[in-house]
Coordinates of C-alpha atoms in Angstrom, one line a residue:
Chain L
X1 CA -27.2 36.8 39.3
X2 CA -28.1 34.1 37.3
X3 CA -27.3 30.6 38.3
X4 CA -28.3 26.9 37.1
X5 CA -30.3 26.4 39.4
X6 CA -32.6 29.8 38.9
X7 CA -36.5 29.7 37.3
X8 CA -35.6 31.0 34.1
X9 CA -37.7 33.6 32.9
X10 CA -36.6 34.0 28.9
X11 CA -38.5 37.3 28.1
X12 CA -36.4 39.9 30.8
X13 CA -33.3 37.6 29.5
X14 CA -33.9 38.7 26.0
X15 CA -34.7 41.9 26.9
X16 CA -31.0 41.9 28.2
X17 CA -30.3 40.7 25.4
X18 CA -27.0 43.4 25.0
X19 CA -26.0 43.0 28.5
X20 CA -24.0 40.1 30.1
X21 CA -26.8 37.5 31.2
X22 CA -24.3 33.9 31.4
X23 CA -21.9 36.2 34.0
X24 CA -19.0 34.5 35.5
X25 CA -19.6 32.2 38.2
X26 CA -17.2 30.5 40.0
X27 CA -19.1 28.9 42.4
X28 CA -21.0 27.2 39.8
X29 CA -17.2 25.9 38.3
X30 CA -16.8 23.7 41.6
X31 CA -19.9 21.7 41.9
X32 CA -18.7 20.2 38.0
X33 CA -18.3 16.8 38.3
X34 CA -15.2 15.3 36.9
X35 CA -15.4 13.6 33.2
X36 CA -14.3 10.1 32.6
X37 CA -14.4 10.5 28.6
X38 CA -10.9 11.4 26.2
X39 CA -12.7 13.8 24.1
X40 CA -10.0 12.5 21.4
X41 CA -7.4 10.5 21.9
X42 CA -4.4 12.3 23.7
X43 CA -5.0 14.4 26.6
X44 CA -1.6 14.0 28.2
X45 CA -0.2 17.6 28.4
X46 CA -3.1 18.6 25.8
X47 CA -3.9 22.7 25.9
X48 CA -7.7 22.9 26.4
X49 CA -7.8 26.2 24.4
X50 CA -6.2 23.8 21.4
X51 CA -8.6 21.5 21.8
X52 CA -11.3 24.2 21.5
X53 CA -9.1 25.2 18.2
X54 CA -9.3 22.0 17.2
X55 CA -12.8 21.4 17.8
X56 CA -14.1 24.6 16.4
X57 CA -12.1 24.1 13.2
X58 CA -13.9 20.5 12.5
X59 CA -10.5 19.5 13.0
X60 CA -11.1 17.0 16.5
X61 CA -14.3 15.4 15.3
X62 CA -16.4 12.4 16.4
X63 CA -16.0 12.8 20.4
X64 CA -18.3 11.5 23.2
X65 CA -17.0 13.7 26.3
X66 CA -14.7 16.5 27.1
X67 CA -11.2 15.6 27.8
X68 CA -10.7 15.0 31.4
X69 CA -8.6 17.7 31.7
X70 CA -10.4 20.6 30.3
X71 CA -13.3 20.2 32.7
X72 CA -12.9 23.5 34.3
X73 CA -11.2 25.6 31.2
X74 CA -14.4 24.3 29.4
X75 CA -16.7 25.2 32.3
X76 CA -14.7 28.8 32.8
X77 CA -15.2 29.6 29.1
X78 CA -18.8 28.6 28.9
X79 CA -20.0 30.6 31.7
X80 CA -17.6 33.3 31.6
X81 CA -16.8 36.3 29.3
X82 CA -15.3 34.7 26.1
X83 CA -18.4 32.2 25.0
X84 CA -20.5 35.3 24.6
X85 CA -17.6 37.4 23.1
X86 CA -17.0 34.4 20.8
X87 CA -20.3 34.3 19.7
X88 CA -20.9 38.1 19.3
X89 CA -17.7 38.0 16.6
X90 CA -19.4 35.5 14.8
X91 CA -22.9 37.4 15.1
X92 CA -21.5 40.4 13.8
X93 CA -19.6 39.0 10.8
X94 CA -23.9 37.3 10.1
X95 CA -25.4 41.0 10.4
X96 CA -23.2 42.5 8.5
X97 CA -23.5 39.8 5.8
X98 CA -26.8 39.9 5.3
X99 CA -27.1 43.9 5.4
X100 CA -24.3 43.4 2.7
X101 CA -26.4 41.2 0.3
X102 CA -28.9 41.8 -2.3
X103 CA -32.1 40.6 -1.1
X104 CA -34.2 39.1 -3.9
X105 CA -38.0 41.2 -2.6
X106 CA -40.0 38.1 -3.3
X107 CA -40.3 36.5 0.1
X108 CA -38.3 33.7 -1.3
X109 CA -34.7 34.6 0.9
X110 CA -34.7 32.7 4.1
X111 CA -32.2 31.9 7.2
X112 CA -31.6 28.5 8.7
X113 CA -31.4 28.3 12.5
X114 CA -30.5 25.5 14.2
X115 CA -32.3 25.8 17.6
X116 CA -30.0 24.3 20.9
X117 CA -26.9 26.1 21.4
X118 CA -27.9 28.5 18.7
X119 CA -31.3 30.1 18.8
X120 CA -31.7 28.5 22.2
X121 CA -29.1 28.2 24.9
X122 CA -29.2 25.0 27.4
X123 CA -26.4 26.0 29.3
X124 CA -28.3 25.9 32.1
X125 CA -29.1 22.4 31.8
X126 CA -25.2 21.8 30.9
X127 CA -23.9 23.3 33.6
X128 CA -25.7 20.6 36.2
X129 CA -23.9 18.3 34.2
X130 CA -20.5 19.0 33.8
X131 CA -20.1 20.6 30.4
X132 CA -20.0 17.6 27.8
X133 CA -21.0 15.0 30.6
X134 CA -19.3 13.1 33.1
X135 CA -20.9 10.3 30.2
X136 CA -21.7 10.4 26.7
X137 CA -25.3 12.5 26.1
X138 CA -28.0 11.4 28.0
X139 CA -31.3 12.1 26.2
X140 CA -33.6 11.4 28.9
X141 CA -32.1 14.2 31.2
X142 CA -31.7 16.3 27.9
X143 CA -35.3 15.7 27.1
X144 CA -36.4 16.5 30.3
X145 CA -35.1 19.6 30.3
X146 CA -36.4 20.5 27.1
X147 CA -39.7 19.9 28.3
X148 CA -39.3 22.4 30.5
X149 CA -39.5 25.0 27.8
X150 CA -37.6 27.2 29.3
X151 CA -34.0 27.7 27.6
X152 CA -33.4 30.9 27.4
X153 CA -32.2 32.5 24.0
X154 CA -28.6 33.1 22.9
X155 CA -28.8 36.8 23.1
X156 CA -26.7 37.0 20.1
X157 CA -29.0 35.1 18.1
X158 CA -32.0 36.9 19.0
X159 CA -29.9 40.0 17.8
X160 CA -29.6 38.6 14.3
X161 CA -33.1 37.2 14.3
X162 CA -34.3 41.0 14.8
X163 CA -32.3 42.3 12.2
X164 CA -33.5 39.6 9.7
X165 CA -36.9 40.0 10.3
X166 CA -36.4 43.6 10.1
X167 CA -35.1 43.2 6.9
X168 CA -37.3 40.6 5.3
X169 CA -35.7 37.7 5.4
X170 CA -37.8 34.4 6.4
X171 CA -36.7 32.3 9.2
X172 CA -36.5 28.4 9.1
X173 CA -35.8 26.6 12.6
X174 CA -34.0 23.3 11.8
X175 CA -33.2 21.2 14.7
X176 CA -32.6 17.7 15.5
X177 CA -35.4 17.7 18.4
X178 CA -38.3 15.5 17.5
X179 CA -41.8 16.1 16.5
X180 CA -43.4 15.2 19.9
X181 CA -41.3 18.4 21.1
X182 CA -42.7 21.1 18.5
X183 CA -45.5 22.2 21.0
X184 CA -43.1 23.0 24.0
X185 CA -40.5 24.0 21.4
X186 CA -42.8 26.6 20.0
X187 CA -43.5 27.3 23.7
X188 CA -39.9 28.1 24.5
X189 CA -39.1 30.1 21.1
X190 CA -41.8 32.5 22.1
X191 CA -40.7 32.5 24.9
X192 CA -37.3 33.8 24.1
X193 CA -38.0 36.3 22.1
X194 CA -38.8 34.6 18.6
X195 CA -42.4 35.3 17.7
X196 CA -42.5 34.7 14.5
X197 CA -41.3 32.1 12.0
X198 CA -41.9 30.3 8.6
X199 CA -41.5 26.9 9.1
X200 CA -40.3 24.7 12.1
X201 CA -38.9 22.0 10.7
X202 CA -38.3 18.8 13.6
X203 CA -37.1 15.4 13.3
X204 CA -40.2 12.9 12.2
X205 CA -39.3 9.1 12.3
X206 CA -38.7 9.1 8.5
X207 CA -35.0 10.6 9.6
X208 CA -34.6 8.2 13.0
X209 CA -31.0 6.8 12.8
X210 CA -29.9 9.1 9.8
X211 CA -26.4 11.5 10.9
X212 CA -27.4 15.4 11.7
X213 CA -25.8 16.0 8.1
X214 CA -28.3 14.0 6.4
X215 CA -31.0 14.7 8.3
X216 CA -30.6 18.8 7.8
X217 CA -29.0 18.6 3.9
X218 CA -32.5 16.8 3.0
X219 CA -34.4 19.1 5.2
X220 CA -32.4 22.2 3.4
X221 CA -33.0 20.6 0.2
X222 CA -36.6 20.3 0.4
X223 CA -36.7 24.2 1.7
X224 CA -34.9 24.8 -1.9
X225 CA -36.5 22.8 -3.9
X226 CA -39.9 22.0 -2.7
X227 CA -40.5 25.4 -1.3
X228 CA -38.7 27.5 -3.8
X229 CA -36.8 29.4 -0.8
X230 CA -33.5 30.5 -1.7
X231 CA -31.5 29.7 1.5
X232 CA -29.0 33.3 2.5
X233 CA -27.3 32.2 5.9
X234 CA -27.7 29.5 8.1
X235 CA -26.2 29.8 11.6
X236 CA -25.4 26.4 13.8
X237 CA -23.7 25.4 16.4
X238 CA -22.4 22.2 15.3
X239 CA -20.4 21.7 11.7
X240 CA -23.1 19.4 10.7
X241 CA -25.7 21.7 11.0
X242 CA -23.3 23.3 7.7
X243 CA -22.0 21.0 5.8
X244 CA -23.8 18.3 3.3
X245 CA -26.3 19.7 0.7
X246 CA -27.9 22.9 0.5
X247 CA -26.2 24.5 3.1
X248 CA -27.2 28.1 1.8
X249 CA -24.9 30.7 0.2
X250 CA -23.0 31.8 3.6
X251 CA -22.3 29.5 6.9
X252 CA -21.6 31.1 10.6
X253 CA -20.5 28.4 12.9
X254 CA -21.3 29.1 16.8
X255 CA -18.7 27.6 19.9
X256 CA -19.7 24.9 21.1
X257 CA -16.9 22.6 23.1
X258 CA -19.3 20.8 24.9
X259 CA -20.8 18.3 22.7
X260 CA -19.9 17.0 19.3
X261 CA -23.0 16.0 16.7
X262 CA -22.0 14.3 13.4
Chain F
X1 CA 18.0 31.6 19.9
X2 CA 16.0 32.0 16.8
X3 CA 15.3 35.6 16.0
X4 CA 13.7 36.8 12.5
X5 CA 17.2 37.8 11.2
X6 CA 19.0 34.7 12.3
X7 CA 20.3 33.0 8.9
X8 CA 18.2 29.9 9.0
X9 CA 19.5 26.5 9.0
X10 CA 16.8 24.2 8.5
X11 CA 18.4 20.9 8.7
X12 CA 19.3 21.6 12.0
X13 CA 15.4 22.7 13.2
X14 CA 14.0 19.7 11.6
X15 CA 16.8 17.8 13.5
X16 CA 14.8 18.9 16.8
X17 CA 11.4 18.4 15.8
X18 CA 10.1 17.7 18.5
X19 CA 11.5 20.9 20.6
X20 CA 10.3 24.1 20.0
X21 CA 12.0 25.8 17.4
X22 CA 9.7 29.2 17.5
X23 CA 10.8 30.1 20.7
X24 CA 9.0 33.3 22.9
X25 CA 10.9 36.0 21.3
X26 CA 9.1 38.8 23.2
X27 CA 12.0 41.7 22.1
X28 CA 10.8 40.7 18.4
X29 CA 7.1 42.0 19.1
X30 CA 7.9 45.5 19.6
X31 CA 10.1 45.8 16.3
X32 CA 6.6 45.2 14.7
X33 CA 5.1 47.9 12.5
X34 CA 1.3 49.0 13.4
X35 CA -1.4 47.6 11.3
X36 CA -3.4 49.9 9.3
X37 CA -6.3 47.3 8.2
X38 CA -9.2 46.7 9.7
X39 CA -9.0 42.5 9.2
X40 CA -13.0 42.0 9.1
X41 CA -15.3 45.2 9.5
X42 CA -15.4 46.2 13.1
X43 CA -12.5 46.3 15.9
X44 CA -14.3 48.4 18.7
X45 CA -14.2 46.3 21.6
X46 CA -13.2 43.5 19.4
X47 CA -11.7 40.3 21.2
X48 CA -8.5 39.2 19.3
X49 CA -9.4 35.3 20.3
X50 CA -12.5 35.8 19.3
X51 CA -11.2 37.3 16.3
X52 CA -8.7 34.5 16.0
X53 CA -11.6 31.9 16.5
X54 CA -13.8 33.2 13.6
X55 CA -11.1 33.2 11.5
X56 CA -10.2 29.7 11.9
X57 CA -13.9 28.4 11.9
X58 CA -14.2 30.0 8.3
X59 CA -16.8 32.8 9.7
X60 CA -14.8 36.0 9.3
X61 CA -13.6 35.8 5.9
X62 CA -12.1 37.8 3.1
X63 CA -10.4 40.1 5.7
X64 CA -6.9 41.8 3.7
X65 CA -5.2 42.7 7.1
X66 CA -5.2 41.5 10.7
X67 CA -7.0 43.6 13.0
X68 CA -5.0 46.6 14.1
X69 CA -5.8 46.1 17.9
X70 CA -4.3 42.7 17.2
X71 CA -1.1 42.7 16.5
X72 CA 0.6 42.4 19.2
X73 CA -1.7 39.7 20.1
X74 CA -0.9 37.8 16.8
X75 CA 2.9 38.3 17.2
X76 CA 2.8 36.7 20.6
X77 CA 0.4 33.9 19.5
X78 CA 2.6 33.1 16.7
X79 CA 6.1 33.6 18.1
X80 CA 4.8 31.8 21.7
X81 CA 4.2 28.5 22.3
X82 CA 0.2 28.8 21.5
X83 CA 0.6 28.3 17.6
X84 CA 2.9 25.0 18.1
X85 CA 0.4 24.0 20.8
X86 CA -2.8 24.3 18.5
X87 CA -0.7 22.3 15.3
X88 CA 0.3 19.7 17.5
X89 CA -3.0 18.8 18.5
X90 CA -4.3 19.1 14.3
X91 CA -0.8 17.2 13.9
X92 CA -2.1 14.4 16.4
X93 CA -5.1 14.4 14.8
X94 CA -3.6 13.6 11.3
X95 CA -1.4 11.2 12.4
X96 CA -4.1 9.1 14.2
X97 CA -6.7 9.1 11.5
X98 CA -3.9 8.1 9.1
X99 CA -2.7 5.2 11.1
X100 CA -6.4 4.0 11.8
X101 CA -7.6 3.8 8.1
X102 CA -7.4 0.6 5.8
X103 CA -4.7 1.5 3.2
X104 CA -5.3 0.3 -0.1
X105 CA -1.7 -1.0 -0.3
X106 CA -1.8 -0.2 -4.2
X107 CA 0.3 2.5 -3.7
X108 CA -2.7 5.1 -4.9
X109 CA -3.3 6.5 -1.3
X110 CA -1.9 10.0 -1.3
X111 CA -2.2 12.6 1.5
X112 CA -2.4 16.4 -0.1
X113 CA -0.2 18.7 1.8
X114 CA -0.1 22.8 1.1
X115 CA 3.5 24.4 1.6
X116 CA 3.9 27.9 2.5
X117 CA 2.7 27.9 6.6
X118 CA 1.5 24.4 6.4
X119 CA 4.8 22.2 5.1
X120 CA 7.1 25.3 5.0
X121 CA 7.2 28.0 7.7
X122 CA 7.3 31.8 6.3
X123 CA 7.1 33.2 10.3
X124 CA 10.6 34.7 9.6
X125 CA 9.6 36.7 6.6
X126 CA 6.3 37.6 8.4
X127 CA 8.1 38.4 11.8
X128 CA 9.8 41.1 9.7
X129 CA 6.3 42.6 8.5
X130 CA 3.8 42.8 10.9
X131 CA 2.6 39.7 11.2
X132 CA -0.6 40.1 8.9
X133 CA 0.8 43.3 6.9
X134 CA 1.0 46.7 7.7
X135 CA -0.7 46.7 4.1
X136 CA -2.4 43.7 2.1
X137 CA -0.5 40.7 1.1
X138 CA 2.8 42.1 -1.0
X139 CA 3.9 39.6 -3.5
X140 CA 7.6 41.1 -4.2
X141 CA 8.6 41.1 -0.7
X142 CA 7.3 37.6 -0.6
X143 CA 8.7 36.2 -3.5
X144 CA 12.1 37.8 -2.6
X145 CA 11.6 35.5 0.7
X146 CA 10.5 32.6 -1.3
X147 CA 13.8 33.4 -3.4
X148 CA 15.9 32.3 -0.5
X149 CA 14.8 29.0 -0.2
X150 CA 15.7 29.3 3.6
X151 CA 11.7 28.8 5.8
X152 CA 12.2 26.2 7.7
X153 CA 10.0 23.1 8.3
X154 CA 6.7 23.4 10.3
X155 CA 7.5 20.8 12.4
X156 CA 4.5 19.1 13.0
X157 CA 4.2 18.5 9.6
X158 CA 7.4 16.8 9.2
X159 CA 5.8 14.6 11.4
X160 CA 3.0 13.9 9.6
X161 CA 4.8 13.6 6.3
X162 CA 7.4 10.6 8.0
X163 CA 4.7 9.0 9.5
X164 CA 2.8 9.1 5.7
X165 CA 5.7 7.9 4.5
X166 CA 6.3 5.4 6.9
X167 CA 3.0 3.8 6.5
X168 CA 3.4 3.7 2.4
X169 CA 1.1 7.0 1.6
X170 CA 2.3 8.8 -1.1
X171 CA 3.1 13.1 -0.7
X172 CA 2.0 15.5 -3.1
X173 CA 2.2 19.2 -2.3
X174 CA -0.3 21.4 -4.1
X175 CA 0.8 24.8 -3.5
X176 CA 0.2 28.4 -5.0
X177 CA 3.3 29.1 -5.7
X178 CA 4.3 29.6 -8.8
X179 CA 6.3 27.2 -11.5
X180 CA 8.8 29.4 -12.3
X181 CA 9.6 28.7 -8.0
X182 CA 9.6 25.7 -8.6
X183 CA 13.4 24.7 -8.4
X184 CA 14.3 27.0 -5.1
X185 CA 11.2 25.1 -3.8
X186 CA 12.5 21.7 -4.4
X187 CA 15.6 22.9 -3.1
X188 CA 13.6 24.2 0.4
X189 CA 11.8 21.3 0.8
X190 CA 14.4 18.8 1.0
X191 CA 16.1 20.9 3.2
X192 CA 13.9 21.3 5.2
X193 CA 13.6 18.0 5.5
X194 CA 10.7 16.6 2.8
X195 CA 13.0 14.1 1.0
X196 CA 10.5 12.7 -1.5
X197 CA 7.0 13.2 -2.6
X198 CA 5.4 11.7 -5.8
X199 CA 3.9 15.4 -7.1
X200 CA 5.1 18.7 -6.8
X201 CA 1.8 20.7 -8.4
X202 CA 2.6 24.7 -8.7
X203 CA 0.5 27.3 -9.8
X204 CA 0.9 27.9 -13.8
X205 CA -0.2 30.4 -16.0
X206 CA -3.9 28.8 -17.2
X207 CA -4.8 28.9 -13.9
X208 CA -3.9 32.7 -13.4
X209 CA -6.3 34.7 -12.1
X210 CA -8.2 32.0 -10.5
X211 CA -9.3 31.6 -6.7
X212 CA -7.2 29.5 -4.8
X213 CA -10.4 27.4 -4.4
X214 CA -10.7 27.0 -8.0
X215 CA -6.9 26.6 -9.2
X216 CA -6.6 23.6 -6.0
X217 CA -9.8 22.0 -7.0
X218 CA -9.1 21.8 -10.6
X219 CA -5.5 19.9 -9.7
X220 CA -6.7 17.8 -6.8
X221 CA -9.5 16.7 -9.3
X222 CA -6.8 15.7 -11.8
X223 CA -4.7 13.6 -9.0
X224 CA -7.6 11.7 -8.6
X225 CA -9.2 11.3 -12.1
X226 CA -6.1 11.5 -14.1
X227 CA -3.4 10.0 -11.9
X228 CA -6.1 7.9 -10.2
X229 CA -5.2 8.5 -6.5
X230 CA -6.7 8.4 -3.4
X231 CA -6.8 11.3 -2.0
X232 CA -6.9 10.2 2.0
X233 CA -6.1 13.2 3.9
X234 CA -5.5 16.6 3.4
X235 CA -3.5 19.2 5.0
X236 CA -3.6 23.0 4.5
X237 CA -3.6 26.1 6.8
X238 CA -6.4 28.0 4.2
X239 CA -9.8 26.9 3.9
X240 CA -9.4 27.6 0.7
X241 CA -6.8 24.4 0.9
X242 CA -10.0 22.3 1.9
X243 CA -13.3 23.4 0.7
X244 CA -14.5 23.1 -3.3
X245 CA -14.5 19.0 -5.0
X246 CA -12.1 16.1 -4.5
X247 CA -11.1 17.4 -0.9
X248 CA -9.8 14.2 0.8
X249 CA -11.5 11.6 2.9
X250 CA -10.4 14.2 5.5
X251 CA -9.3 17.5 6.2
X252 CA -7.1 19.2 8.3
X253 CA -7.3 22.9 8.8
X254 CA -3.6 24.7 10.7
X255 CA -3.8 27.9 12.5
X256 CA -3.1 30.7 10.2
X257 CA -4.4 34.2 11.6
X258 CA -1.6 36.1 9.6
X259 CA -3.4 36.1 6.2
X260 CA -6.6 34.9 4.2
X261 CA -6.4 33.7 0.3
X262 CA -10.0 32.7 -1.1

C-alpha cells in the first residue's frame, strides 16, 4: 500500500496507471495537522463538499489555506476514491474530445499541460502537510520536494498523454516551476511515464512577480504566435492555468481543493 | 410541506428566506420518470458527483439529458438540502465581494442577474419531469410553466439582490426568455419578491437563433457601452451566463445539473 512516507517509484505507478494507486488510507487522515487558515471567509456551519463546489467552479477564489473545518473531508477526498473518480470524468470528457476533433496533419496541433497536480501528482508531499497547509504555501518545503524528482504521475493524465501522442498531437508542459528546476523536472517526467515532449516551457525571471494567468496567457501566446502551434486542449489544475489569453480551443479543469493559484 | 403540485405562494417562501423552502421530499423521487439520455458520452461506472463536478467546472459540456444512472441522484441533490447548501456558499461569496468593492456612487454600478434557476426557481416544473428530461429540453411544457407566473424565489438570491440594493447597485436581469414573457415575468418577479430593477432584457426576435453566449454578450455589451454601466458582478446558473465579453468584474456560477444551454 502506498503511503506518504513510501520511496516512490513512478514507473510501476504508471504502469498501474488503470488501477487505484492513491487507495484510501485512514491512518494517514489522523496524523493531519489541524489548519489555522479560513479558506474564505465563513466557515461557521460551512459544507466542505460546497466549498469544493465553490472552489472548483472559480466561484471561492483567492484563498491561502483550507477552512479549518474541512481538514479531514479534504484529506478523505484527496486520498480516497472520489479525487481519482473526479479526475477520470474530466479525463474522459479530454479523450473523447480530442478523438472528436479534426486534427490539422501538419504537426502544428498541440496540448498544454500544466505539470503539479496535473501531469504530476505531489500528493505525497501534501499529505505530510495537511492538505492546503496548516500555513499558507511554503516554497522551500515545496521545493524540496520537487527536488526530489520523484512525484509520481496522475494516472489519468498519463492516460490522455498516451492517447495524444498516439494520435499526433504535440505536447507543451507549462508550469509555474522555475528554470533552475527543468533538469530534475525532466528527471521526474520521465520518470512517470512521459518520454517525450515538444517544449518544456518554466518560469525564467522575466515572469518573477507576474500572476499564473499572465505568466501562462504570454507563454500560450508565444506557443501560437511565435511557434505557429495551434493550441487543441489544455488540461490544469488550477483556473488560471485556463483563463487569460490563448487558452486553446477546449479547457478541462482538474480538482484541486488544496491550494488556490491566481 | 412543499411538494411539486403544491399551488405555490411565493410571497410567503420569500418571507422565510432564510429557512429552507425545498424541503427533502424523498416520496417525490420515485414519481420521477427514467432518463433516456446519456448527459455526456459514457455512464459505465460513471460517478454522478463526479458527473455533477464536471458539469459545474464547465468540462462536460453540451450534454442534452442528465445521465440516466443519475437521476435519482439529481432529484435528491436538488430536492435535499445539498443544492441550498452549495448556493449559499456562491450566495456568501456574492454578497462579500459586493460589500468589499469601492462603489462608484454614480449610480452606474449594476450587478447582472439571470432568472430562470438563478433569480427564479423552475424545481417545481422540473420535479414534475425528471429532473434533466426524460427527453431534451421541451420548450411548450416550459413555457406553459413560465405561463403561470408561479416559481418561487431562489432564495439566496433574494439575498443578494436586497443586499445590491441595499448598498445602491442597480439590478438588471438578462434572461432568455422571451419578450412576448415578458409581462407574466414582471408579474413573477415581484412576487417573488424582486421589487425593482433598472433593466429587464429578454430575448427578442434579432437575436433568434443565437447561442445563449452570443445573444447575453451582445446585451451585456450594450449595458455597458450604451447605457454606460458598470457591470460589477454577475450572477447566472449557465456558463453560458458568464463566459464571452463584458462579463462583470466577477462572476458567479449556481449549481444547475438539470440542464445545459451554450
Amino acid at each position: 500500500m502506498l503511503s506518504a512516507t513510501d520511496n516512490h517509484k513512478p514507473e510501476s505507478l504508471v504502469a498501474n496507471a488503470n488501477s487505484s494507486y492513491f487507495p484510501i488510507i485512514n491512518n494517514q487522515i489522523h496524523l493531519l495537522r489541524p489548519q489555522s487558515g479560513s479558506g474564505g471567509s465563513y466557515t461557521k456551519g460551512l459544507s466542505c463538499l460546497s466549498w469544493r463546489f465553490g472552489v472548483e467552479s472559480n466561484n471561492v477564489i483567492g484563498w491561502k489555506t483550507i477552512p479549518v473545518t474541512c481538514e479531514d473531508y479534504i484529506g478523505h477526498y484527496m486520498l480516497g476514491s472520489q479525487y481519482r473518480k473526479d479526475s477520470k470524468v474530466i479525463t474522459n470528457e479530454a479523450i473523447l474530445y480530442a478523438k472528436s476533433i479534426n486534427l490539422s496533419k501538419n504537426g502544428k496541433d498541440v496540448w498544454i499541460f500544466d505539470i503539479d497536480e496535473t501531469t504530476l501528482s505531489n500528493l505525497p508531499h501534501y499529505a505530510q502537510h495537511g492538505f492546503g497547509y496548516v500555513e499558507p504555501f511554503n516554497a522551500t518545503s515545496f521545493n524540496t520536494w520537487v527536488g526530489t524528482g520523484k512525484a509520481p504521475a496522475l494516472p489519468e493524465s498519463v492516460k490522455l498523454y498516451r492517447e495524444l501522442v498516439s494520435l499526433g498531437v504535440k505536447v507543451v508542459f507549462l508550469t509555474g516551476r522555475t528554470e533552475d528546476q527543468r533538469t530534475v523536472t525532466e528527471t521526474n517526467l520521465k520518470r512517470a511515464g512521459y518520454h517525450t515532449w515538444d517544449k518544456l516551457l518554466l518560469k525564467g525571471k522575466e515572469f518573477s512577480g507576474k500572476t499564473a494567468v499572465a505568466y501562462k496567457s504570454a507563454q500560450r501566446k508565444k506557443v501560437e504566435e511565435e511557434y505557429g502551434y495551434r493550441i487543441i486542449g489544455n488540461k490544469g489544475d488550477q483556473w488560471s492555468d485556463l483563463l487569460g489569453t490563448n487558452t486553446g480551443l477546449r479547457t478541462f479543469k482538474l480538482p484541486d481543493p488544496m491550494y488556490y493559484i491566481s
